[in-house]
CSV table of C-alpha atoms in Angstrom, one decimal:
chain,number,residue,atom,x,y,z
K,1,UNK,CA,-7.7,4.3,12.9
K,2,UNK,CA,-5.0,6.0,14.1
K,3,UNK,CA,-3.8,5.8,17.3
K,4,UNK,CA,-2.4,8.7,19.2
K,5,UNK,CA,0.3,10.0,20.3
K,6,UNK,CA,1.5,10.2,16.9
K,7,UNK,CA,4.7,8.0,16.7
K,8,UNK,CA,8.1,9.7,16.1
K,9,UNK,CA,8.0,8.8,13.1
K,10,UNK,CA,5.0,10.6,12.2
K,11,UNK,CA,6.0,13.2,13.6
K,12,UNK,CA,9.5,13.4,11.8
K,13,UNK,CA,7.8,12.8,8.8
K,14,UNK,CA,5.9,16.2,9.0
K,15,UNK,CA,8.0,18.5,10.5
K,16,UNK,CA,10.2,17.5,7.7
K,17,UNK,CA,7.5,18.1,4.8
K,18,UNK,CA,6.1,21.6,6.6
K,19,UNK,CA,2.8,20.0,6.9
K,20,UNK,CA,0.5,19.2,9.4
K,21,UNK,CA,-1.5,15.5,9.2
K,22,UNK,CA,-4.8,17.1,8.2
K,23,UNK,CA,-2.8,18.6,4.7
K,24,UNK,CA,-2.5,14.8,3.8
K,25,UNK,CA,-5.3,12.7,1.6
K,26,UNK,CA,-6.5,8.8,3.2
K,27,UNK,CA,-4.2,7.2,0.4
K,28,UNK,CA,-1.0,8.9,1.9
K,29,UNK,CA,-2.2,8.0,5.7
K,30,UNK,CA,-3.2,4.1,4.3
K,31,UNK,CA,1.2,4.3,2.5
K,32,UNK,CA,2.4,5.7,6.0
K,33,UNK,CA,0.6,2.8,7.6
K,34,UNK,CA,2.1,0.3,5.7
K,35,UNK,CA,5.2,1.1,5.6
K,36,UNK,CA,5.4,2.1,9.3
K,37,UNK,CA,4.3,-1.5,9.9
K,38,UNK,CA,6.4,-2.7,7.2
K,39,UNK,CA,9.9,-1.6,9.0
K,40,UNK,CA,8.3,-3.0,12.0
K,41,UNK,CA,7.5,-6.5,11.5
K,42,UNK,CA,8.9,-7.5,8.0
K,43,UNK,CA,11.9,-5.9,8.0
K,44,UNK,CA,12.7,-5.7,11.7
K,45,UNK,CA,14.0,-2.3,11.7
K,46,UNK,CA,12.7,1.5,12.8
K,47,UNK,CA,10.5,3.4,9.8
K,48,UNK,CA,13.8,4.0,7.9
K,49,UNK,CA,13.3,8.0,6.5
K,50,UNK,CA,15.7,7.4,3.9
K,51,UNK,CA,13.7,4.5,2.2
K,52,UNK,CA,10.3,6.3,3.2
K,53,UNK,CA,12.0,8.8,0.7
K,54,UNK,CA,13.6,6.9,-1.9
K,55,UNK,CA,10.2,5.2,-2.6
K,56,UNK,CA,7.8,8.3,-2.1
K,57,UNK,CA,7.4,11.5,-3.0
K,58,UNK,CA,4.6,14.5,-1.7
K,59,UNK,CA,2.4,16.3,-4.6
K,60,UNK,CA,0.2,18.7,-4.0
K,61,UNK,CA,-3.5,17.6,-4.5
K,62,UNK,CA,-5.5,17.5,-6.2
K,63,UNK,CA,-3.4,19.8,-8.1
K,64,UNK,CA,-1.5,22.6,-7.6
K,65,UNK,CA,-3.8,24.9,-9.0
K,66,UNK,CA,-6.8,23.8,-7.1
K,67,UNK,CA,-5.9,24.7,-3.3
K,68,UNK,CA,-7.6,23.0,-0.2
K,69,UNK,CA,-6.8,22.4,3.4
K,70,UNK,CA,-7.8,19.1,4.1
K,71,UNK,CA,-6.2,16.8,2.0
K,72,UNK,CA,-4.4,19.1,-0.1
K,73,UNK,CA,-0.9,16.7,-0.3
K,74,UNK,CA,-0.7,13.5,-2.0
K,75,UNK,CA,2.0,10.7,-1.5
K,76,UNK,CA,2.9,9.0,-4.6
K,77,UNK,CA,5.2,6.6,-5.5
K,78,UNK,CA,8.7,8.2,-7.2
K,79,UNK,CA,8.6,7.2,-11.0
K,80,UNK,CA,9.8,4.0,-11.1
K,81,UNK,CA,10.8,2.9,-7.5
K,82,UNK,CA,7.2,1.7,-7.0
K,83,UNK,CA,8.1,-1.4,-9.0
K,84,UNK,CA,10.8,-2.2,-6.1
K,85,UNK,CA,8.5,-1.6,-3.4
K,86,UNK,CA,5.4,-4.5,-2.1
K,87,UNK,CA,2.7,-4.3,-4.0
K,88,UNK,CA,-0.6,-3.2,-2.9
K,89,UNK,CA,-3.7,-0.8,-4.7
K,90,UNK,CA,-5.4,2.5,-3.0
K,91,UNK,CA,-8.7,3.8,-4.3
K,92,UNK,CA,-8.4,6.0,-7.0
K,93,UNK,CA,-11.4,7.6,-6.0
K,94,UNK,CA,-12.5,8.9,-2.2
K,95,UNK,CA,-15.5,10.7,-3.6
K,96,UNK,CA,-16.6,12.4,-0.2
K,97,UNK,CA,-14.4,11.5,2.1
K,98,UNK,CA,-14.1,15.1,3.6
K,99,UNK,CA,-17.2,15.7,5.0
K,100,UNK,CA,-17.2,11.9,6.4
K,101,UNK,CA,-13.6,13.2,8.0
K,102,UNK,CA,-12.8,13.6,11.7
K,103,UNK,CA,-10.1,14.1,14.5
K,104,UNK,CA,-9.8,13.3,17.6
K,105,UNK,CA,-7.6,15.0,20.7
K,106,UNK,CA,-4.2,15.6,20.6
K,107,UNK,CA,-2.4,13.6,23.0
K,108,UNK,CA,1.5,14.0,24.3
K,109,UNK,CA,3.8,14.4,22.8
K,110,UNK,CA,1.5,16.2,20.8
K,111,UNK,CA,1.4,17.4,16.9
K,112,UNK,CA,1.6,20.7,16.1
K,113,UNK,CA,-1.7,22.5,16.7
K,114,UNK,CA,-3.8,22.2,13.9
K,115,UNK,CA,-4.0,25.5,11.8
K,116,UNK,CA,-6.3,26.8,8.9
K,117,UNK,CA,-3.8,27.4,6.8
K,118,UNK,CA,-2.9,25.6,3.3
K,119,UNK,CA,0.1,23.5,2.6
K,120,UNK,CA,3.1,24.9,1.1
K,121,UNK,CA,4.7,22.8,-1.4
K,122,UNK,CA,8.6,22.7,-0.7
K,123,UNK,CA,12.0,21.1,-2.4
K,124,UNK,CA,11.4,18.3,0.6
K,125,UNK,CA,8.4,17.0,-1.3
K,126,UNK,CA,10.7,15.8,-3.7
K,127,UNK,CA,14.4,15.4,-2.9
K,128,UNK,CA,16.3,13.0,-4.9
K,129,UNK,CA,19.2,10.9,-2.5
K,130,UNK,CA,23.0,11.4,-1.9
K,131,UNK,CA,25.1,8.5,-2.6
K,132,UNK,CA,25.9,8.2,1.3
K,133,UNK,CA,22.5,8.1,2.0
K,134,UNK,CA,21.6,5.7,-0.6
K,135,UNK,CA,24.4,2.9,1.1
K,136,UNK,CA,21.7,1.8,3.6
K,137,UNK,CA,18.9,1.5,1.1
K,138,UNK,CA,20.2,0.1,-1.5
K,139,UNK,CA,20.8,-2.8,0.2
K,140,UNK,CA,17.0,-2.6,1.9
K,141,UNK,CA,15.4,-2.8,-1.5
K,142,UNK,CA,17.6,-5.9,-2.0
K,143,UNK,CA,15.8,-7.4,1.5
K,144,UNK,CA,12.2,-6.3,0.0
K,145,UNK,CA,12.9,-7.7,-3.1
K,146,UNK,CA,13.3,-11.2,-0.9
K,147,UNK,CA,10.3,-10.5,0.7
K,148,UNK,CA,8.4,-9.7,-2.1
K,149,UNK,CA,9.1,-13.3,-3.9
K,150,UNK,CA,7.8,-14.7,-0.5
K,151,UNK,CA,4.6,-13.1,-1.6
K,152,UNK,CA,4.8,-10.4,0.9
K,153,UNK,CA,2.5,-7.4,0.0
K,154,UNK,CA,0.8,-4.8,1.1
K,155,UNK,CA,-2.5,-6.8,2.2
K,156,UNK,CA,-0.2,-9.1,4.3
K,157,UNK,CA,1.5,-6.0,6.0
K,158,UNK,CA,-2.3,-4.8,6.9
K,159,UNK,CA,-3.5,-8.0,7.9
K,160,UNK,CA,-0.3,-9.0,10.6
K,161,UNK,CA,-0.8,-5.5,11.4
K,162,UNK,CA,-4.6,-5.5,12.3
K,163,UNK,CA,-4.7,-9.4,13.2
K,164,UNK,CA,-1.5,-8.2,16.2
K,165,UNK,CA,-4.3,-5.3,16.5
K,166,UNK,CA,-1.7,-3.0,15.9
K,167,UNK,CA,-2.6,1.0,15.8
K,168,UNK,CA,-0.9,2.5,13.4
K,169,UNK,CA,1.3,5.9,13.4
């Protein structure tokens, strides 16, 4: 579930996309989760934008062509920086998730009002790193990599997240 107020993080995360959390699909919310949590407790720092970035990616859903409110942005991994990153699987298929789709009111410090409107993809959906901000997650992916030969994966983030009955974003 998710737990509001939305975190700063959350919040950040949107603001800096242009969209609004209804634009996103359940596979994007389940990687925000994870990694939120992932910071958190296995890497002991704040959601870290600049890794959030180097990892992922936004694409429009389920394709550019085809344009829908709900759900209409995916998060995917960036070619080839999914291999660095925990593993873990998302459904490749949410076959009716829409109408089964619901939200709840919109505590402080709120999210923007929720609008009609359709996402607009922008250059932020897909930036590519500068070398300065790459200094900090270069050595970060060296940390997960650590991790990740302790076993640590995506299931284990969820599970020390809802065994410490933690609500995400």
């Amino acid at each position: 579930g998710l737990a509001l107020p939305a975190s700063d993080c959350i919040r950040g995360l949107l603001y800096h996309w242009g969209i609004q959390f209804h634009h996103l699909n359940p596979n994007s919310i389940t990687h925000i989760f994870i990694f939120i949590h992932f910071c958190e407790a296995f890497l002991g720092i704040e959601p870290h934008f600049d890794l959030f970035c180097y990892f992922f990616h936004l694409l429009p859903q389920p394709s550019s062509d085809k344009q829908v409110v709900v759900g209409r942005v995916g998060l995917q991994f960036k070619q080839g920086n999914g291999k660095e990153y925990i593993k873990y699987k998302t459904p490749t298929n949410h076959s009716g998730w829409r109408e089964l789709w619901f939200y709840i009111g919109n505590h402080q410090p709120a999210l923007a009002e929720r609008t009609p409107w359709k996402a607009v993809q922008r250059p932020e959906w897909n930036e590519t790193l500068t070398r300065s901000e790459m200094v900090q997650v270069t050595d970060l992916v060296l940390f997960i990599s650590a991790l990740k030969k302790m076993s640590v994966t995506g299931a284990s983030v969820l599970l020390s997240m809802f065994k410490g009955r933690i609500q995400p974003l």
